[in-house]
Amino acid sequence: MAKDIEVGGHGGEYAPKDYQDPPPAPLVDAEEMAQWSFYRAIIAEFIATLLFLYITVLTVIGYKSQTDPTKNSDACGGVGILGIAWAFGGMIFVLVYCTAGISGGHINPAVTFGLFLARKVSLVRAIMYMVAQCLGAICGCGLVKAFQKTYYVKYGGGANELSSSYNTGTGLGAEIIGTFVLVYVVFSATDPKRNARDSHVPVLAPLPIGFAVFMVHLATIPITGTGINPARSFGAAVVYGKQKAWDDQWIFWVGPFIGAAIAAFYHQYILRAAAVKALGSFKSSAY
């Protein structure tokens, strides 16, 4: 099977590929803004994020209600941390599966940011996706509050906050690493090279992405409640409206964006050897 590149041989020319990388997305694509598919994708991101927050926040609030010691509830009742992690991971699996062919199934500003850095989406599309995701998150949490206002306010509105047992550095590190895992899996699961060369091992892309979200939640719920999605943290904070939901809000933006940037760099420039390819092209043109 042909190698990706061949540096130093045949004048530094690339060897034939058995897969085709899509061309880099332009920074600003005026043509896409005149197409219905662009706005359809934005709507899909809005609705998907709304549904994501509605189901997951309801799960968190339901668990806290079922284990509330003031109600003489069973401390071991409810879905537990495992169930909450399954709710987040399972919803991502379902929603990415539904929207992948329409919007790419981002449902997360950090994922969108990572794909933008890798030139998978244009700047305009990235911004519009992030706005739609944040608005969808606000509406999803708003629906939960509208239907169960008493429980919503009493049990914290599903808002992310740094646990008192951990310092800011630990919380930020958890968000960076957790988001790196997620975005790295997104890149790997959607890599055209992988799809071509591992076609004998079919992989449904939403499945590993959902499992990544599930695993990260298991690890970081005790630390930050698990953000790894700025829209999820922002929407819950906006609707809940209490100061404690905003105290550490910056962690849930800075951490995921740093993690996404590292994942994009690692996949594109290390695993996919973009830096080596660029160097090989430079050497061949220097003669």
PDB file of C-alpha atoms in Angstrom:
ATOM      1  CA  MET A   1       0.000   0.000   0.000  1.00  0.00           C
ATOM      2  CA  ALA A   2       1.383   3.382  -0.976  1.00  0.00           C
ATOM      3  CA  LYS A   3       2.789   5.653   1.669  1.00  0.00           C
ATOM      4  CA  ASP A   4       1.319   9.095   2.307  1.00  0.00           C
ATOM      5  CA  ILE A   5       4.408  10.894   1.086  1.00  0.00           C
ATOM      6  CA  GLU A   6       7.858  10.155  -0.145  1.00  0.00           C
ATOM      7  CA  VAL A   7      10.453  12.732   0.892  1.00  0.00           C
ATOM      8  CA  GLY A   8      13.869  12.777  -0.765  1.00  0.00           C
ATOM      9  CA  GLY A   9      12.964  10.382  -3.577  1.00  0.00           C
ATOM     10  CA  HIS A  10      11.825  11.322  -7.066  1.00  0.00           C
ATOM     11  CA  GLY A  11      12.451  14.987  -6.404  1.00  0.00           C
ATOM     12  CA  GLY A  12      10.248  14.980  -3.293  1.00  0.00           C
ATOM     13  CA  GLU A  13       7.105  14.169  -5.265  1.00  0.00           C
ATOM     14  CA  TYR A  14       4.109  12.659  -3.513  1.00  0.00           C
ATOM     15  CA  ALA A  15       3.353   9.004  -3.999  1.00  0.00           C
ATOM     16  CA  PRO A  16      -0.112   8.085  -5.284  1.00  0.00           C
ATOM     17  CA  LYS A  17      -2.813   8.003  -2.615  1.00  0.00           C
ATOM     18  CA  ASP A  18      -5.607   5.527  -2.188  1.00  0.00           C
ATOM     19  CA  TYR A  19      -7.792   8.234  -0.633  1.00  0.00           C
ATOM     20  CA  GLN A  20      -8.683  11.836  -1.398  1.00  0.00           C
ATOM     21  CA  ASP A  21      -8.469  14.681   1.102  1.00  0.00           C
ATOM     22  CA  PRO A  22     -11.103  17.389   0.632  1.00  0.00           C
ATOM     23  CA  PRO A  23      -9.674  20.812  -0.293  1.00  0.00           C
ATOM     24  CA  PRO A  24      -9.176  23.272   2.590  1.00  0.00           C
ATOM     25  CA  ALA A  25     -12.243  25.358   3.321  1.00  0.00           C
ATOM     26  CA  PRO A  26     -11.851  29.040   2.382  1.00  0.00           C
ATOM     27  CA  LEU A  27     -11.686  31.555   5.201  1.00  0.00           C
ATOM     28  CA  VAL A  28     -14.793  33.300   3.868  1.00  0.00           C
ATOM     29  CA  ASP A  29     -16.992  31.481   1.393  1.00  0.00           C
ATOM     30  CA  ALA A  30     -19.506  33.906  -0.103  1.00  0.00           C
ATOM     31  CA  GLU A  31     -21.087  31.180  -2.210  1.00  0.00           C
ATOM     32  CA  GLU A  32     -22.151  29.018   0.728  1.00  0.00           C
ATOM     33  CA  MET A  33     -24.060  31.914   2.275  1.00  0.00           C
ATOM     34  CA  ALA A  34     -26.344  31.922  -0.757  1.00  0.00           C
ATOM     35  CA  GLN A  35     -27.164  28.233  -0.438  1.00  0.00           C
ATOM     36  CA  TRP A  36     -30.052  26.689   1.504  1.00  0.00           C
ATOM     37  CA  SER A  37     -27.789  23.865   2.689  1.00  0.00           C
ATOM     38  CA  PHE A  38     -25.799  26.422   4.730  1.00  0.00           C
ATOM     39  CA  TYR A  39     -28.850  27.626   6.647  1.00  0.00           C
ATOM     40  CA  ARG A  40     -30.237  24.110   6.928  1.00  0.00           C
ATOM     41  CA  ALA A  41     -26.983  23.101   8.629  1.00  0.00           C
ATOM     42  CA  ILE A  42     -27.254  26.012  11.077  1.00  0.00           C
ATOM     43  CA  ILE A  43     -30.812  25.010  11.944  1.00  0.00           C
ATOM     44  CA  ALA A  44     -29.682  21.405  12.428  1.00  0.00           C
ATOM     45  CA  GLU A  45     -26.970  22.515  14.863  1.00  0.00           C
ATOM     46  CA  PHE A  46     -29.475  24.643  16.787  1.00  0.00           C
ATOM     47  CA  ILE A  47     -32.052  21.856  17.133  1.00  0.00           C
ATOM     48  CA  ALA A  48     -29.463  19.186  17.931  1.00  0.00           C
ATOM     49  CA  THR A  49     -27.919  21.263  20.726  1.00  0.00           C
ATOM     50  CA  LEU A  50     -31.382  22.114  22.073  1.00  0.00           C
ATOM     51  CA  LEU A  51     -32.275  18.414  22.287  1.00  0.00           C
ATOM     52  CA  PHE A  52     -28.877  17.566  23.745  1.00  0.00           C
ATOM     53  CA  LEU A  53     -29.249  20.029  26.619  1.00  0.00           C
ATOM     54  CA  TYR A  54     -32.893  19.173  27.225  1.00  0.00           C
ATOM     55  CA  ILE A  55     -32.263  15.459  27.737  1.00  0.00           C
ATOM     56  CA  THR A  56     -28.959  15.719  29.592  1.00  0.00           C
ATOM     57  CA  VAL A  57     -29.952  18.500  31.981  1.00  0.00           C
ATOM     58  CA  LEU A  58     -33.178  16.650  32.789  1.00  0.00           C
ATOM     59  CA  THR A  59     -31.079  13.595  33.574  1.00  0.00           C
ATOM     60  CA  VAL A  60     -28.801  15.554  35.929  1.00  0.00           C
ATOM     61  CA  ILE A  61     -31.726  17.193  37.734  1.00  0.00           C
ATOM     62  CA  GLY A  62     -33.611  13.909  37.964  1.00  0.00           C
ATOM     63  CA  TYR A  63     -30.596  12.207  39.540  1.00  0.00           C
ATOM     64  CA  LYS A  64     -30.180  14.979  42.125  1.00  0.00           C
ATOM     65  CA  SER A  65     -33.880  14.819  42.966  1.00  0.00           C
ATOM     66  CA  GLN A  66     -33.828  11.040  43.369  1.00  0.00           C
ATOM     67  CA  THR A  67     -30.832  11.172  45.722  1.00  0.00           C
ATOM     68  CA  ASP A  68     -31.821  14.286  47.707  1.00  0.00           C
ATOM     69  CA  PRO A  69     -31.105  13.453  51.399  1.00  0.00           C
ATOM     70  CA  THR A  70     -33.713  15.994  52.577  1.00  0.00           C
ATOM     71  CA  LYS A  71     -36.408  13.857  50.935  1.00  0.00           C
ATOM     72  CA  ASN A  72     -35.172  10.666  52.636  1.00  0.00           C
ATOM     73  CA  SER A  73     -34.249   9.359  49.231  1.00  0.00           C
ATOM     74  CA  ASP A  74     -31.952   6.424  48.625  1.00  0.00           C
ATOM     75  CA  ALA A  75     -28.409   7.745  48.316  1.00  0.00           C
ATOM     76  CA  CYS A  76     -27.692   4.971  45.843  1.00  0.00           C
ATOM     77  CA  GLY A  77     -30.842   5.591  43.831  1.00  0.00           C
ATOM     78  CA  GLY A  78     -31.187   7.316  40.509  1.00  0.00           C
ATOM     79  CA  VAL A  79     -29.027   6.791  37.478  1.00  0.00           C
ATOM     80  CA  GLY A  80     -25.778   7.741  39.223  1.00  0.00           C
ATOM     81  CA  ILE A  81     -22.707   9.245  37.597  1.00  0.00           C
ATOM     82  CA  LEU A  82     -22.596   6.299  35.222  1.00  0.00           C
ATOM     83  CA  GLY A  83     -26.117   7.057  34.022  1.00  0.00           C
ATOM     84  CA  ILE A  84     -25.364  10.754  33.569  1.00  0.00           C
ATOM     85  CA  ALA A  85     -22.296   9.896  31.510  1.00  0.00           C
ATOM     86  CA  TRP A  86     -24.403   7.538  29.393  1.00  0.00           C
ATOM     87  CA  ALA A  87     -26.984  10.287  28.851  1.00  0.00           C
ATOM     88  CA  PHE A  88     -24.363  12.694  27.508  1.00  0.00           C
ATOM     89  CA  GLY A  89     -22.505  10.110  25.448  1.00  0.00           C
ATOM     90  CA  GLY A  90     -25.663   8.457  24.156  1.00  0.00           C
ATOM     91  CA  MET A  91     -27.240  11.730  23.072  1.00  0.00           C
ATOM     92  CA  ILE A  92     -24.085  12.748  21.228  1.00  0.00           C
ATOM     93  CA  PHE A  93     -24.065   9.396  19.444  1.00  0.00           C
ATOM     94  CA  VAL A  94     -27.714   9.752  18.415  1.00  0.00           C
ATOM     95  CA  LEU A  95     -27.525  13.414  17.414  1.00  0.00           C
ATOM     96  CA  VAL A  96     -24.246  13.149  15.509  1.00  0.00           C
ATOM     97  CA  TYR A  97     -25.716  10.196  13.631  1.00  0.00           C
ATOM     98  CA  CYS A  98     -28.783  12.291  12.736  1.00  0.00           C
ATOM     99  CA  THR A  99     -26.986  15.477  11.721  1.00  0.00           C
ATOM    100  CA  ALA A 100     -23.632  14.297  10.339  1.00  0.00           C
ATOM    101  CA  GLY A 101     -24.870  14.403   6.755  1.00  0.00           C
ATOM    102  CA  ILE A 102     -26.443  17.838   7.182  1.00  0.00           C
ATOM    103  CA  SER A 103     -24.111  19.947   9.317  1.00  0.00           C
ATOM    104  CA  GLY A 104     -21.289  17.559  10.161  1.00  0.00           C
ATOM    105  CA  GLY A 105     -22.800  16.940  13.605  1.00  0.00           C
ATOM    106  CA  HIS A 106     -20.622  19.330  15.625  1.00  0.00           C
ATOM    107  CA  ILE A 107     -23.062  20.201  18.468  1.00  0.00           C
ATOM    108  CA  ASN A 108     -20.117  21.780  20.312  1.00  0.00           C
ATOM    109  CA  PRO A 109     -18.260  25.084  19.740  1.00  0.00           C
ATOM    110  CA  ALA A 110     -14.964  23.394  20.676  1.00  0.00           C
ATOM    111  CA  VAL A 111     -15.416  20.788  17.941  1.00  0.00           C
ATOM    112  CA  THR A 112     -16.309  23.536  15.477  1.00  0.00           C
ATOM    113  CA  PHE A 113     -13.236  25.527  16.538  1.00  0.00           C
ATOM    114  CA  GLY A 114     -10.946  22.534  16.077  1.00  0.00           C
ATOM    115  CA  LEU A 115     -12.349  21.796  12.616  1.00  0.00           C
ATOM    116  CA  PHE A 116     -11.997  25.464  11.691  1.00  0.00           C
ATOM    117  CA  LEU A 117      -8.324  25.450  12.672  1.00  0.00           C
ATOM    118  CA  ALA A 118      -7.883  22.369  10.474  1.00  0.00           C
ATOM    119  CA  ARG A 119      -9.554  24.238   7.577  1.00  0.00           C
ATOM    120  CA  LYS A 120     -12.510  21.842   7.527  1.00  0.00           C
ATOM    121  CA  VAL A 121     -15.059  24.654   7.792  1.00  0.00           C
ATOM    122  CA  SER A 122     -14.988  28.336   6.834  1.00  0.00           C
ATOM    123  CA  LEU A 123     -14.817  31.165   9.364  1.00  0.00           C
ATOM    124  CA  VAL A 124     -18.381  32.270   8.618  1.00  0.00           C
ATOM    125  CA  ARG A 125     -19.746  28.742   9.034  1.00  0.00           C
ATOM    126  CA  ALA A 126     -17.769  28.282  12.270  1.00  0.00           C
ATOM    127  CA  ILE A 127     -19.147  31.502  13.767  1.00  0.00           C
ATOM    128  CA  MET A 128     -22.719  30.757  12.728  1.00  0.00           C
ATOM    129  CA  TYR A 129     -22.466  27.212  14.100  1.00  0.00           C
ATOM    130  CA  MET A 130     -21.213  28.497  17.461  1.00  0.00           C
ATOM    131  CA  VAL A 131     -24.017  31.048  17.688  1.00  0.00           C
ATOM    132  CA  ALA A 132     -26.611  28.393  16.792  1.00  0.00           C
ATOM    133  CA  GLN A 133     -25.141  25.966  19.323  1.00  0.00           C
ATOM    134  CA  CYS A 134     -25.209  28.527  22.145  1.00  0.00           C
ATOM    135  CA  LEU A 135     -28.768  29.598  21.320  1.00  0.00           C
ATOM    136  CA  GLY A 136     -29.842  25.955  21.117  1.00  0.00           C
ATOM    137  CA  ALA A 137     -28.294  25.265  24.519  1.00  0.00           C
ATOM    138  CA  ILE A 138     -30.119  28.226  26.061  1.00  0.00           C
ATOM    139  CA  CYS A 139     -33.427  27.095  24.577  1.00  0.00           C
ATOM    140  CA  GLY A 140     -32.887  23.491  25.680  1.00  0.00           C
ATOM    141  CA  CYS A 141     -32.244  24.554  29.271  1.00  0.00           C
ATOM    142  CA  GLY A 142     -35.134  27.009  29.001  1.00  0.00           C
ATOM    143  CA  LEU A 143     -37.489  24.147  28.170  1.00  0.00           C
ATOM    144  CA  VAL A 144     -36.319  22.203  31.222  1.00  0.00           C
ATOM    145  CA  LYS A 145     -36.885  25.221  33.446  1.00  0.00           C
ATOM    146  CA  ALA A 146     -40.296  25.880  31.895  1.00  0.00           C
ATOM    147  CA  PHE A 147     -41.475  22.320  32.537  1.00  0.00           C
ATOM    148  CA  GLN A 148     -39.853  21.784  35.958  1.00  0.00           C
ATOM    149  CA  LYS A 149     -39.005  25.193  37.366  1.00  0.00           C
ATOM    150  CA  THR A 150     -39.019  24.178  41.039  1.00  0.00           C
ATOM    151  CA  TYR A 151     -36.696  21.227  40.502  1.00  0.00           C
ATOM    152  CA  TYR A 152     -34.572  23.206  38.061  1.00  0.00           C
ATOM    153  CA  VAL A 153     -33.854  26.006  40.541  1.00  0.00           C
ATOM    154  CA  LYS A 154     -33.508  23.723  43.572  1.00  0.00           C
ATOM    155  CA  TYR A 155     -31.009  21.345  41.982  1.00  0.00           C
ATOM    156  CA  GLY A 156     -28.718  23.804  40.246  1.00  0.00           C
ATOM    157  CA  GLY A 157     -30.074  23.825  36.712  1.00  0.00           C
ATOM    158  CA  GLY A 158     -27.464  21.365  35.512  1.00  0.00           C
ATOM    159  CA  ALA A 159     -24.907  24.189  35.552  1.00  0.00           C
ATOM    160  CA  ASN A 160     -21.201  23.357  35.494  1.00  0.00           C
ATOM    161  CA  GLU A 161     -19.092  24.492  38.405  1.00  0.00           C
ATOM    162  CA  LEU A 162     -15.672  23.635  39.763  1.00  0.00           C
ATOM    163  CA  SER A 163     -15.861  21.265  42.713  1.00  0.00           C
ATOM    164  CA  SER A 164     -14.655  22.748  46.007  1.00  0.00           C
ATOM    165  CA  SER A 165     -12.297  19.780  46.332  1.00  0.00           C
ATOM    166  CA  TYR A 166     -10.231  20.886  43.324  1.00  0.00           C
ATOM    167  CA  ASN A 167      -8.304  24.033  42.432  1.00  0.00           C
ATOM    168  CA  THR A 168      -8.654  26.102  39.261  1.00  0.00           C
ATOM    169  CA  GLY A 169      -5.594  24.564  37.601  1.00  0.00           C
ATOM    170  CA  THR A 170      -6.947  21.057  38.040  1.00  0.00           C
ATOM    171  CA  GLY A 171     -10.321  22.081  36.628  1.00  0.00           C
ATOM    172  CA  LEU A 172      -8.749  23.809  33.645  1.00  0.00           C
ATOM    173  CA  GLY A 173      -6.497  20.815  32.995  1.00  0.00           C
ATOM    174  CA  ALA A 174      -9.469  18.447  33.147  1.00  0.00           C
ATOM    175  CA  GLU A 175     -11.326  20.523  30.547  1.00  0.00           C
ATOM    176  CA  ILE A 176      -8.289  20.755  28.273  1.00  0.00           C
ATOM    177  CA  ILE A 177      -7.523  17.036  28.331  1.00  0.00           C
ATOM    178  CA  GLY A 178     -11.171  16.012  28.162  1.00  0.00           C
ATOM    179  CA  THR A 179     -11.796  18.182  25.104  1.00  0.00           C
ATOM    180  CA  PHE A 180      -8.562  16.991  23.508  1.00  0.00           C
ATOM    181  CA  VAL A 181      -9.819  13.404  23.781  1.00  0.00           C
ATOM    182  CA  LEU A 182     -13.152  14.322  22.205  1.00  0.00           C
ATOM    183  CA  VAL A 183     -11.801  16.404  19.312  1.00  0.00           C
ATOM    184  CA  TYR A 184      -8.992  13.920  18.630  1.00  0.00           C
ATOM    185  CA  VAL A 185     -11.602  11.175  18.280  1.00  0.00           C
ATOM    186  CA  VAL A 186     -13.683  13.402  15.984  1.00  0.00           C
ATOM    187  CA  PHE A 187     -10.708  13.912  13.675  1.00  0.00           C
ATOM    188  CA  SER A 188      -9.778  10.236  13.726  1.00  0.00           C
ATOM    189  CA  ALA A 189     -13.301   8.933  13.153  1.00  0.00           C
ATOM    190  CA  THR A 190     -13.889  11.248  10.179  1.00  0.00           C
ATOM    191  CA  ASP A 191     -10.432  10.979   8.587  1.00  0.00           C
ATOM    192  CA  PRO A 192     -10.796  10.100   4.867  1.00  0.00           C
ATOM    193  CA  LYS A 193      -7.480   8.244   5.015  1.00  0.00           C
ATOM    194  CA  ARG A 194      -8.814   5.991   7.751  1.00  0.00           C
ATOM    195  CA  ASN A 195     -12.068   5.407   5.896  1.00  0.00           C
ATOM    196  CA  ALA A 196     -10.171   4.295   2.784  1.00  0.00           C
ATOM    197  CA  ARG A 197      -7.509   2.110   4.370  1.00  0.00           C
ATOM    198  CA  ASP A 198      -9.620   0.572   7.131  1.00  0.00           C
ATOM    199  CA  SER A 199     -12.673  -0.044   4.976  1.00  0.00           C
ATOM    200  CA  HIS A 200     -12.487  -3.728   5.936  1.00  0.00           C
ATOM    201  CA  VAL A 201     -13.228  -2.618   9.520  1.00  0.00           C
ATOM    202  CA  PRO A 202     -16.334  -0.444   9.186  1.00  0.00           C
ATOM    203  CA  VAL A 203     -16.556   2.254  11.864  1.00  0.00           C
ATOM    204  CA  LEU A 204     -19.735   4.230  12.446  1.00  0.00           C
ATOM    205  CA  ALA A 205     -18.202   7.634  13.239  1.00  0.00           C
ATOM    206  CA  PRO A 206     -20.846   8.752  15.779  1.00  0.00           C
ATOM    207  CA  LEU A 207     -20.176   5.659  17.898  1.00  0.00           C
ATOM    208  CA  PRO A 208     -16.565   6.388  18.952  1.00  0.00           C
ATOM    209  CA  ILE A 209     -17.451  10.071  19.331  1.00  0.00           C
ATOM    210  CA  GLY A 210     -20.286   9.208  21.702  1.00  0.00           C
ATOM    211  CA  PHE A 211     -18.051   6.817  23.626  1.00  0.00           C
ATOM    212  CA  ALA A 212     -15.401   9.542  23.958  1.00  0.00           C
ATOM    213  CA  VAL A 213     -17.971  11.852  25.547  1.00  0.00           C
ATOM    214  CA  PHE A 214     -19.102   9.016  27.830  1.00  0.00           C
ATOM    215  CA  MET A 215     -15.578   8.181  29.009  1.00  0.00           C
ATOM    216  CA  VAL A 216     -14.583  11.804  29.588  1.00  0.00           C
ATOM    217  CA  HIS A 217     -17.701  12.342  31.699  1.00  0.00           C
ATOM    218  CA  LEU A 218     -16.833   9.364  33.891  1.00  0.00           C
ATOM    219  CA  ALA A 219     -13.434  10.903  34.575  1.00  0.00           C
ATOM    220  CA  THR A 220     -14.316  14.577  35.029  1.00  0.00           C
ATOM    221  CA  ILE A 221     -17.842  14.798  36.466  1.00  0.00           C
ATOM    222  CA  PRO A 222     -16.387  14.856  40.022  1.00  0.00           C
ATOM    223  CA  ILE A 223     -14.044  17.721  39.055  1.00  0.00           C
ATOM    224  CA  THR A 224     -16.035  20.196  36.950  1.00  0.00           C
ATOM    225  CA  GLY A 225     -19.293  18.414  36.245  1.00  0.00           C
ATOM    226  CA  THR A 226     -17.736  17.963  32.788  1.00  0.00           C
ATOM    227  CA  GLY A 227     -18.012  20.814  30.338  1.00  0.00           C
ATOM    228  CA  ILE A 228     -15.909  19.992  27.229  1.00  0.00           C
ATOM    229  CA  ASN A 229     -18.657  21.889  25.393  1.00  0.00           C
ATOM    230  CA  PRO A 230     -18.819  25.678  25.883  1.00  0.00           C
ATOM    231  CA  ALA A 231     -22.407  25.846  24.612  1.00  0.00           C
ATOM    232  CA  ARG A 232     -23.528  23.297  27.215  1.00  0.00           C
ATOM    233  CA  SER A 233     -21.910  25.280  30.049  1.00  0.00           C
ATOM    234  CA  PHE A 234     -23.020  28.672  28.708  1.00  0.00           C
ATOM    235  CA  GLY A 235     -26.646  27.694  28.106  1.00  0.00           C
ATOM    236  CA  ALA A 236     -27.034  26.213  31.584  1.00  0.00           C
ATOM    237  CA  ALA A 237     -25.443  29.297  33.199  1.00  0.00           C
ATOM    238  CA  VAL A 238     -27.632  31.747  31.273  1.00  0.00           C
ATOM    239  CA  VAL A 239     -30.912  30.036  32.166  1.00  0.00           C
ATOM    240  CA  TYR A 240     -29.976  29.176  35.753  1.00  0.00           C
ATOM    241  CA  GLY A 241     -28.866  32.767  36.294  1.00  0.00           C
ATOM    242  CA  LYS A 242     -27.104  32.316  39.633  1.00  0.00           C
ATOM    243  CA  GLN A 243     -23.669  33.757  40.351  1.00  0.00           C
ATOM    244  CA  LYS A 244     -22.103  30.390  41.165  1.00  0.00           C
ATOM    245  CA  ALA A 245     -22.827  29.259  37.611  1.00  0.00           C
ATOM    246  CA  TRP A 246     -20.714  32.168  36.301  1.00  0.00           C
ATOM    247  CA  ASP A 247     -17.841  32.077  38.804  1.00  0.00           C
ATOM    248  CA  ASP A 248     -15.770  29.605  36.800  1.00  0.00           C
ATOM    249  CA  GLN A 249     -17.442  30.006  33.415  1.00  0.00           C
ATOM    250  CA  TRP A 250     -14.160  31.010  31.775  1.00  0.00           C
ATOM    251  CA  ILE A 251     -12.750  27.542  32.510  1.00  0.00           C
ATOM    252  CA  PHE A 252     -15.456  26.010  30.330  1.00  0.00           C
ATOM    253  CA  TRP A 253     -14.467  28.188  27.372  1.00  0.00           C
ATOM    254  CA  VAL A 254     -10.699  28.489  27.670  1.00  0.00           C
ATOM    255  CA  GLY A 255     -10.140  24.810  28.508  1.00  0.00           C
ATOM    256  CA  PRO A 256     -12.178  23.335  25.630  1.00  0.00           C
ATOM    257  CA  PHE A 257     -10.753  25.773  23.074  1.00  0.00           C
ATOM    258  CA  ILE A 258      -7.177  24.995  24.108  1.00  0.00           C
ATOM    259  CA  GLY A 259      -7.893  21.256  24.054  1.00  0.00           C
ATOM    260  CA  ALA A 260      -9.494  21.513  20.607  1.00  0.00           C
ATOM    261  CA  ALA A 261      -6.557  23.510  19.243  1.00  0.00           C
ATOM    262  CA  ILE A 262      -4.044  20.956  20.519  1.00  0.00           C
ATOM    263  CA  ALA A 263      -6.068  18.090  19.040  1.00  0.00           C
ATOM    264  CA  ALA A 264      -6.283  19.832  15.661  1.00  0.00           C
ATOM    265  CA  PHE A 265      -2.534  20.479  15.624  1.00  0.00           C
ATOM    266  CA  TYR A 266      -1.702  16.930  16.732  1.00  0.00           C
ATOM    267  CA  HIS A 267      -3.889  15.259  14.139  1.00  0.00           C
ATOM    268  CA  GLN A 268      -3.099  17.529  11.206  1.00  0.00           C
ATOM    269  CA  TYR A 269       0.594  18.217  11.736  1.00  0.00           C
ATOM    270  CA  ILE A 270       1.801  15.114  13.553  1.00  0.00           C
ATOM    271  CA  LEU A 271      -0.401  12.186  12.608  1.00  0.00           C
ATOM    272  CA  ARG A 272      -1.235  13.421   9.104  1.00  0.00           C
ATOM    273  CA  ALA A 273       2.287  14.833   8.672  1.00  0.00           C
ATOM    274  CA  ALA A 274       1.128  18.178   7.277  1.00  0.00           C
ATOM    275  CA  ALA A 275       4.354  19.793   8.448  1.00  0.00           C
ATOM    276  CA  VAL A 276       6.481  17.125   6.723  1.00  0.00           C
ATOM    277  CA  LYS A 277       4.459  17.447   3.535  1.00  0.00           C
ATOM    278  CA  ALA A 278       4.905  21.208   3.539  1.00  0.00           C
ATOM    279  CA  LEU A 279       8.665  20.816   4.108  1.00  0.00           C
ATOM    280  CA  GLY A 280       8.906  18.268   1.296  1.00  0.00           C
ATOM    281  CA  SER A 281       7.041  20.588  -1.063  1.00  0.00           C
ATOM    282  CA  PHE A 282       9.352  23.457  -0.092  1.00  0.00           C
ATOM    283  CA  LYS A 283      12.479  21.379  -0.740  1.00  0.00           C
ATOM    284  CA  SER A 284      11.236  20.200  -4.129  1.00  0.00           C
ATOM    285  CA  SER A 285      10.452  23.750  -5.236  1.00  0.00           C
ATOM    286  CA  ALA A 286      13.851  25.025  -4.088  1.00  0.00           C
ATOM    287  CA  TYR A 287      15.682  23.296  -6.968  1.00  0.00           C
TER     288      TYR A 287
END
